[in-house]
């Protein structure tokens, strides 16, 4: 636990459990914004030195994950007047327990994967798998469309973390292209959620397939 990067990774993991344990959508989005800040700072501790490549990754991640995407989702909440996830498939306490089980599986699975040639942050792979799994849990156990967008974002953050194992070998254009794809995806989701709330007057995904009079 001597490296600040590992502390950041544990804070990312804790932020996932904070999302699992809260029903307020605005709080979930602010937690995801904080998670975006943590993800944006991580490349500094993974890269062997500060370069233009790393600076652009950090700046792009902070702008998109910590500022732009949370603002889009907060706008969608404001326009749809939905504040809470009232009826998740499983309760919040049970969600945290399932998240703990997923984290244990992720750490066990990480020991079976090939070791990284330069394990700067030994927790990077297990935490990335845990974040990915917890994102999948949020995506599949929450019924509000906005909660599912948050689950998708968390799942993508897990993929982003795993991608950091290749941070020094991945071309900058590929990384910025992935960030842009995520931004466009969530922006479109926000517009779709807003339109759904206007047309159906609900964001409960169970009612999307119901015929309207």
PDB file of C-alpha atoms in Angstrom:
ATOM      1  CA  UNK A   1       0.000   0.000   0.000  1.00  0.00           C
ATOM      2  CA  UNK A   2       3.029   2.259  -0.395  1.00  0.00           C
ATOM      3  CA  UNK A   3       2.043   3.625  -3.769  1.00  0.00           C
ATOM      4  CA  UNK A   4      -0.490   6.435  -4.157  1.00  0.00           C
ATOM      5  CA  UNK A   5      -1.716   4.672  -7.303  1.00  0.00           C
ATOM      6  CA  UNK A   6      -2.895   1.681  -5.258  1.00  0.00           C
ATOM      7  CA  UNK A   7      -4.706   4.016  -2.879  1.00  0.00           C
ATOM      8  CA  UNK A   8      -6.459   5.545  -5.908  1.00  0.00           C
ATOM      9  CA  UNK A   9      -7.427   2.063  -7.111  1.00  0.00           C
ATOM     10  CA  UNK A  10      -8.950   1.193  -3.744  1.00  0.00           C
ATOM     11  CA  UNK A  11     -10.861   4.503  -3.768  1.00  0.00           C
ATOM     12  CA  UNK A  12     -12.205   3.618  -7.239  1.00  0.00           C
ATOM     13  CA  UNK A  13     -13.389   0.271  -5.852  1.00  0.00           C
ATOM     14  CA  UNK A  14     -14.987   1.934  -2.819  1.00  0.00           C
ATOM     15  CA  UNK A  15     -16.809   4.391  -5.099  1.00  0.00           C
ATOM     16  CA  UNK A  16     -18.385   1.403  -6.870  1.00  0.00           C
ATOM     17  CA  UNK A  17     -19.748   0.127  -3.541  1.00  0.00           C
ATOM     18  CA  UNK A  18     -21.043   3.630  -2.773  1.00  0.00           C
ATOM     19  CA  UNK A  19     -23.103   3.459  -6.003  1.00  0.00           C
ATOM     20  CA  UNK A  20     -24.378  -0.004  -5.057  1.00  0.00           C
ATOM     21  CA  UNK A  21     -25.538   1.292  -1.665  1.00  0.00           C
ATOM     22  CA  UNK A  22     -27.415   4.458  -2.652  1.00  0.00           C
ATOM     23  CA  UNK A  23     -30.806   5.064  -4.242  1.00  0.00           C
ATOM     24  CA  UNK A  24     -30.331   8.756  -5.121  1.00  0.00           C
ATOM     25  CA  UNK A  25     -29.476   9.121  -8.806  1.00  0.00           C
ATOM     26  CA  UNK A  26     -27.808  12.528  -8.384  1.00  0.00           C
ATOM     27  CA  UNK A  27     -25.535  11.081  -5.669  1.00  0.00           C
ATOM     28  CA  UNK A  28     -24.648   8.158  -7.970  1.00  0.00           C
ATOM     29  CA  UNK A  29     -23.707  10.597 -10.761  1.00  0.00           C
ATOM     30  CA  UNK A  30     -21.528  12.686  -8.417  1.00  0.00           C
ATOM     31  CA  UNK A  31     -19.817   9.503  -7.225  1.00  0.00           C
ATOM     32  CA  UNK A  32     -19.166   8.589 -10.866  1.00  0.00           C
ATOM     33  CA  UNK A  33     -17.712  12.092 -11.418  1.00  0.00           C
ATOM     34  CA  UNK A  34     -15.359  11.495  -8.460  1.00  0.00           C
ATOM     35  CA  UNK A  35     -14.493   8.101  -9.933  1.00  0.00           C
ATOM     36  CA  UNK A  36     -13.685   9.903 -13.206  1.00  0.00           C
ATOM     37  CA  UNK A  37     -11.209  12.149 -11.343  1.00  0.00           C
ATOM     38  CA  UNK A  38      -9.524   9.097  -9.791  1.00  0.00           C
ATOM     39  CA  UNK A  39      -9.323   7.361 -13.180  1.00  0.00           C
ATOM     40  CA  UNK A  40      -7.901  10.515 -14.746  1.00  0.00           C
ATOM     41  CA  UNK A  41      -5.085  10.671 -12.171  1.00  0.00           C
ATOM     42  CA  UNK A  42      -4.097   6.985 -12.386  1.00  0.00           C
ATOM     43  CA  UNK A  43      -2.009   7.182 -15.620  1.00  0.00           C
ATOM     44  CA  UNK A  44       0.378   9.530 -13.787  1.00  0.00           C
ATOM     45  CA  UNK A  45       1.411   6.697 -11.451  1.00  0.00           C
ATOM     46  CA  UNK A  46       1.439   4.013 -14.141  1.00  0.00           C
ATOM     47  CA  UNK A  47       3.543   5.750 -16.790  1.00  0.00           C
ATOM     48  CA  UNK A  48       7.342   5.712 -16.355  1.00  0.00           C
ATOM     49  CA  UNK A  49       7.422   9.495 -16.839  1.00  0.00           C
ATOM     50  CA  UNK A  50       5.310  12.493 -17.754  1.00  0.00           C
ATOM     51  CA  UNK A  51       4.974  12.866 -21.529  1.00  0.00           C
ATOM     52  CA  UNK A  52       2.615  14.657 -23.920  1.00  0.00           C
ATOM     53  CA  UNK A  53       0.918  11.287 -24.449  1.00  0.00           C
ATOM     54  CA  UNK A  54       0.149  10.894 -20.729  1.00  0.00           C
ATOM     55  CA  UNK A  55      -0.873  14.552 -20.308  1.00  0.00           C
ATOM     56  CA  UNK A  56      -3.432  14.218 -23.121  1.00  0.00           C
ATOM     57  CA  UNK A  57      -4.825  10.965 -21.667  1.00  0.00           C
ATOM     58  CA  UNK A  58      -5.159  12.563 -18.201  1.00  0.00           C
ATOM     59  CA  UNK A  59      -6.741  15.757 -19.573  1.00  0.00           C
ATOM     60  CA  UNK A  60      -9.126  13.881 -21.896  1.00  0.00           C
ATOM     61  CA  UNK A  61     -10.209  11.468 -19.154  1.00  0.00           C
ATOM     62  CA  UNK A  62     -10.795  14.261 -16.618  1.00  0.00           C
ATOM     63  CA  UNK A  63     -12.785  16.421 -19.039  1.00  0.00           C
ATOM     64  CA  UNK A  64     -14.991  13.614 -20.381  1.00  0.00           C
ATOM     65  CA  UNK A  65     -15.457  11.346 -17.330  1.00  0.00           C
ATOM     66  CA  UNK A  66     -15.401  13.905 -14.509  1.00  0.00           C
ATOM     67  CA  UNK A  67     -17.068  16.925 -16.132  1.00  0.00           C
ATOM     68  CA  UNK A  68     -18.935  16.379 -19.414  1.00  0.00           C
ATOM     69  CA  UNK A  69     -20.629  13.008 -18.807  1.00  0.00           C
ATOM     70  CA  UNK A  70     -21.838  13.861 -15.246  1.00  0.00           C
ATOM     71  CA  UNK A  71     -23.273  17.159 -16.559  1.00  0.00           C
ATOM     72  CA  UNK A  72     -25.144  15.328 -19.332  1.00  0.00           C
ATOM     73  CA  UNK A  73     -26.611  12.839 -16.827  1.00  0.00           C
ATOM     74  CA  UNK A  74     -27.520  15.553 -14.281  1.00  0.00           C
ATOM     75  CA  UNK A  75     -29.280  17.413 -17.093  1.00  0.00           C
ATOM     76  CA  UNK A  76     -31.230  14.222 -17.959  1.00  0.00           C
ATOM     77  CA  UNK A  77     -32.278  13.855 -14.288  1.00  0.00           C
ATOM     78  CA  UNK A  78     -33.344  17.491 -14.088  1.00  0.00           C
ATOM     79  CA  UNK A  79     -35.403  17.279 -17.271  1.00  0.00           C
ATOM     80  CA  UNK A  80     -37.028  13.927 -16.438  1.00  0.00           C
ATOM     81  CA  UNK A  81     -37.714  14.846 -12.778  1.00  0.00           C
ATOM     82  CA  UNK A  82     -36.577  11.386 -11.620  1.00  0.00           C
ATOM     83  CA  UNK A  83     -34.607  11.452  -8.381  1.00  0.00           C
ATOM     84  CA  UNK A  84     -34.428   7.915  -6.974  1.00  0.00           C
ATOM     85  CA  UNK A  85     -34.152   4.251  -7.962  1.00  0.00           C
ATOM     86  CA  UNK A  86     -37.173   3.021  -5.986  1.00  0.00           C
ATOM     87  CA  UNK A  87     -37.542  -0.643  -6.925  1.00  0.00           C
ATOM     88  CA  UNK A  88     -34.238  -2.320  -7.778  1.00  0.00           C
ATOM     89  CA  UNK A  89     -34.315  -6.033  -8.610  1.00  0.00           C
ATOM     90  CA  UNK A  90     -32.375  -6.703  -5.391  1.00  0.00           C
ATOM     91  CA  UNK A  91     -32.121  -4.445  -2.319  1.00  0.00           C
ATOM     92  CA  UNK A  92     -29.202  -2.111  -1.650  1.00  0.00           C
ATOM     93  CA  UNK A  93     -27.748  -4.199   1.190  1.00  0.00           C
ATOM     94  CA  UNK A  94     -27.950  -7.338  -0.958  1.00  0.00           C
ATOM     95  CA  UNK A  95     -26.387  -5.408  -3.868  1.00  0.00           C
ATOM     96  CA  UNK A  96     -23.359  -4.576  -1.700  1.00  0.00           C
ATOM     97  CA  UNK A  97     -23.029  -8.249  -0.680  1.00  0.00           C
ATOM     98  CA  UNK A  98     -23.207  -9.344  -4.339  1.00  0.00           C
ATOM     99  CA  UNK A  99     -20.592  -6.677  -5.104  1.00  0.00           C
ATOM    100  CA  UNK A 100     -18.312  -8.107  -2.388  1.00  0.00           C
ATOM    101  CA  UNK A 101     -18.719 -11.594  -3.897  1.00  0.00           C
ATOM    102  CA  UNK A 102     -17.930 -10.198  -7.366  1.00  0.00           C
ATOM    103  CA  UNK A 103     -14.809  -8.499  -5.965  1.00  0.00           C
ATOM    104  CA  UNK A 104     -13.619 -11.772  -4.395  1.00  0.00           C
ATOM    105  CA  UNK A 105     -14.173 -13.557  -7.741  1.00  0.00           C
ATOM    106  CA  UNK A 106     -12.304 -10.768  -9.571  1.00  0.00           C
ATOM    107  CA  UNK A 107      -9.264 -11.047  -7.270  1.00  0.00           C
ATOM    108  CA  UNK A 108      -9.275 -14.855  -7.602  1.00  0.00           C
ATOM    109  CA  UNK A 109      -9.604 -14.608 -11.388  1.00  0.00           C
ATOM    110  CA  UNK A 110      -6.756 -12.085 -11.626  1.00  0.00           C
ATOM    111  CA  UNK A 111      -4.328 -14.582 -10.069  1.00  0.00           C
ATOM    112  CA  UNK A 112      -5.025 -16.982 -12.961  1.00  0.00           C
ATOM    113  CA  UNK A 113      -4.306 -14.434 -15.702  1.00  0.00           C
ATOM    114  CA  UNK A 114      -0.795 -14.085 -17.194  1.00  0.00           C
ATOM    115  CA  UNK A 115       1.330 -11.742 -15.078  1.00  0.00           C
ATOM    116  CA  UNK A 116       2.026  -8.268 -16.447  1.00  0.00           C
ATOM    117  CA  UNK A 117       5.654  -7.792 -17.566  1.00  0.00           C
ATOM    118  CA  UNK A 118       5.960  -4.638 -15.415  1.00  0.00           C
ATOM    119  CA  UNK A 119       3.447  -4.819 -12.547  1.00  0.00           C
ATOM    120  CA  UNK A 120       3.690  -1.162 -11.521  1.00  0.00           C
ATOM    121  CA  UNK A 121       0.322  -1.454  -9.768  1.00  0.00           C
ATOM    122  CA  UNK A 122      -0.407  -5.075  -8.727  1.00  0.00           C
ATOM    123  CA  UNK A 123      -4.027  -4.141  -7.888  1.00  0.00           C
ATOM    124  CA  UNK A 124      -4.753  -2.750 -11.360  1.00  0.00           C
ATOM    125  CA  UNK A 125      -6.004  -5.987 -12.971  1.00  0.00           C
ATOM    126  CA  UNK A 126      -8.127  -7.312 -10.049  1.00  0.00           C
ATOM    127  CA  UNK A 127      -9.690  -3.877  -9.407  1.00  0.00           C
ATOM    128  CA  UNK A 128     -10.446  -3.416 -13.121  1.00  0.00           C
ATOM    129  CA  UNK A 129     -12.211  -6.803 -13.202  1.00  0.00           C
ATOM    130  CA  UNK A 130     -14.118  -5.962  -9.990  1.00  0.00           C
ATOM    131  CA  UNK A 131     -15.264  -2.576 -11.368  1.00  0.00           C
ATOM    132  CA  UNK A 132     -16.365  -4.267 -14.594  1.00  0.00           C
ATOM    133  CA  UNK A 133     -18.372  -6.904 -12.683  1.00  0.00           C
ATOM    134  CA  UNK A 134     -19.974  -4.343 -10.338  1.00  0.00           C
ATOM    135  CA  UNK A 135     -20.943  -2.250 -13.368  1.00  0.00           C
ATOM    136  CA  UNK A 136     -22.637  -5.329 -14.808  1.00  0.00           C
ATOM    137  CA  UNK A 137     -24.484  -5.816 -11.494  1.00  0.00           C
ATOM    138  CA  UNK A 138     -25.778  -2.217 -11.559  1.00  0.00           C
ATOM    139  CA  UNK A 139     -26.722  -2.558 -15.231  1.00  0.00           C
ATOM    140  CA  UNK A 140     -28.777  -5.704 -14.660  1.00  0.00           C
ATOM    141  CA  UNK A 141     -30.329  -5.087 -11.229  1.00  0.00           C
ATOM    142  CA  UNK A 142     -31.570  -1.475 -11.540  1.00  0.00           C
ATOM    143  CA  UNK A 143     -34.812  -0.669 -13.315  1.00  0.00           C
ATOM    144  CA  UNK A 144     -34.477   3.051 -14.028  1.00  0.00           C
ATOM    145  CA  UNK A 145     -32.942   3.758 -17.428  1.00  0.00           C
ATOM    146  CA  UNK A 146     -30.623   6.378 -15.875  1.00  0.00           C
ATOM    147  CA  UNK A 147     -29.348   3.854 -13.322  1.00  0.00           C
ATOM    148  CA  UNK A 148     -28.604   1.477 -16.178  1.00  0.00           C
ATOM    149  CA  UNK A 149     -26.641   4.218 -17.957  1.00  0.00           C
ATOM    150  CA  UNK A 150     -24.591   4.605 -14.740  1.00  0.00           C
ATOM    151  CA  UNK A 151     -24.002   0.832 -14.755  1.00  0.00           C
ATOM    152  CA  UNK A 152     -22.838   1.057 -18.375  1.00  0.00           C
ATOM    153  CA  UNK A 153     -20.465   3.897 -17.438  1.00  0.00           C
ATOM    154  CA  UNK A 154     -19.036   1.870 -14.549  1.00  0.00           C
ATOM    155  CA  UNK A 155     -18.591  -1.150 -16.806  1.00  0.00           C
ATOM    156  CA  UNK A 156     -16.728   1.037 -19.294  1.00  0.00           C
ATOM    157  CA  UNK A 157     -14.559   2.401 -16.456  1.00  0.00           C
ATOM    158  CA  UNK A 158     -13.545  -1.196 -15.674  1.00  0.00           C
ATOM    159  CA  UNK A 159     -12.519  -1.665 -19.316  1.00  0.00           C
ATOM    160  CA  UNK A 160     -10.654   1.676 -19.160  1.00  0.00           C
ATOM    161  CA  UNK A 161      -8.752   0.467 -16.065  1.00  0.00           C
ATOM    162  CA  UNK A 162      -7.810  -2.806 -17.750  1.00  0.00           C
ATOM    163  CA  UNK A 163      -6.700  -0.801 -20.803  1.00  0.00           C
ATOM    164  CA  UNK A 164      -4.274   1.114 -18.568  1.00  0.00           C
ATOM    165  CA  UNK A 165      -2.156  -2.063 -18.396  1.00  0.00           C
ATOM    166  CA  UNK A 166      -1.334  -1.204 -22.027  1.00  0.00           C
ATOM    167  CA  UNK A 167      -1.099   2.559 -21.485  1.00  0.00           C
ATOM    168  CA  UNK A 168       2.471   2.729 -22.719  1.00  0.00           C
ATOM    169  CA  UNK A 169       1.853   0.638 -25.823  1.00  0.00           C
ATOM    170  CA  UNK A 170      -1.525   1.887 -27.002  1.00  0.00           C
ATOM    171  CA  UNK A 171      -1.520   4.652 -29.634  1.00  0.00           C
ATOM    172  CA  UNK A 172      -2.892   7.965 -28.384  1.00  0.00           C
ATOM    173  CA  UNK A 173      -5.428   8.164 -31.221  1.00  0.00           C
ATOM    174  CA  UNK A 174      -6.933   4.822 -30.162  1.00  0.00           C
ATOM    175  CA  UNK A 175      -7.283   5.963 -26.528  1.00  0.00           C
ATOM    176  CA  UNK A 176      -8.841   9.302 -27.466  1.00  0.00           C
ATOM    177  CA  UNK A 177     -11.122   7.511 -29.921  1.00  0.00           C
ATOM    178  CA  UNK A 178     -12.383   5.227 -27.139  1.00  0.00           C
ATOM    179  CA  UNK A 179     -13.027   8.233 -24.867  1.00  0.00           C
ATOM    180  CA  UNK A 180     -14.894   9.980 -27.671  1.00  0.00           C
ATOM    181  CA  UNK A 181     -16.995   6.852 -28.291  1.00  0.00           C
ATOM    182  CA  UNK A 182     -17.973   6.741 -24.613  1.00  0.00           C
ATOM    183  CA  UNK A 183     -18.858  10.436 -24.640  1.00  0.00           C
ATOM    184  CA  UNK A 184     -21.025  10.065 -27.745  1.00  0.00           C
ATOM    185  CA  UNK A 185     -22.658   6.903 -26.335  1.00  0.00           C
ATOM    186  CA  UNK A 186     -23.626   8.503 -23.022  1.00  0.00           C
ATOM    187  CA  UNK A 187     -24.684  11.752 -24.697  1.00  0.00           C
ATOM    188  CA  UNK A 188     -27.065   9.813 -26.949  1.00  0.00           C
ATOM    189  CA  UNK A 189     -28.307   7.790 -23.952  1.00  0.00           C
ATOM    190  CA  UNK A 190     -29.047  11.030 -22.103  1.00  0.00           C
ATOM    191  CA  UNK A 191     -31.082  12.320 -25.046  1.00  0.00           C
ATOM    192  CA  UNK A 192     -32.923   9.001 -25.346  1.00  0.00           C
ATOM    193  CA  UNK A 193     -33.710   8.974 -21.612  1.00  0.00           C
ATOM    194  CA  UNK A 194     -35.030  12.536 -21.849  1.00  0.00           C
ATOM    195  CA  UNK A 195     -37.213  11.636 -24.849  1.00  0.00           C
ATOM    196  CA  UNK A 196     -38.503   8.460 -23.135  1.00  0.00           C
ATOM    197  CA  UNK A 197     -39.441  10.400 -20.004  1.00  0.00           C
ATOM    198  CA  UNK A 198     -41.374  12.907 -22.145  1.00  0.00           C
ATOM    199  CA  UNK A 199     -43.228  10.302 -24.188  1.00  0.00           C
ATOM    200  CA  UNK A 200     -43.896   7.606 -21.571  1.00  0.00           C
ATOM    201  CA  UNK A 201     -43.763   9.735 -18.398  1.00  0.00           C
ATOM    202  CA  UNK A 202     -41.626   7.062 -16.719  1.00  0.00           C
ATOM    203  CA  UNK A 203     -38.042   5.792 -16.778  1.00  0.00           C
ATOM    204  CA  UNK A 204     -38.924   2.328 -15.473  1.00  0.00           C
ATOM    205  CA  UNK A 205     -37.434  -0.077 -18.032  1.00  0.00           C
ATOM    206  CA  UNK A 206     -40.151  -2.669 -17.245  1.00  0.00           C
ATOM    207  CA  UNK A 207     -42.781  -0.399 -18.812  1.00  0.00           C
ATOM    208  CA  UNK A 208     -40.940   0.292 -22.066  1.00  0.00           C
ATOM    209  CA  UNK A 209     -42.485  -2.792 -23.730  1.00  0.00           C
ATOM    210  CA  UNK A 210     -46.026  -2.106 -22.505  1.00  0.00           C
ATOM    211  CA  UNK A 211     -48.484  -1.054 -25.253  1.00  0.00           C
ATOM    212  CA  UNK A 212     -49.831   2.489 -24.926  1.00  0.00           C
ATOM    213  CA  UNK A 213     -53.462   3.457 -25.433  1.00  0.00           C
TER     214      UNK A 213
END
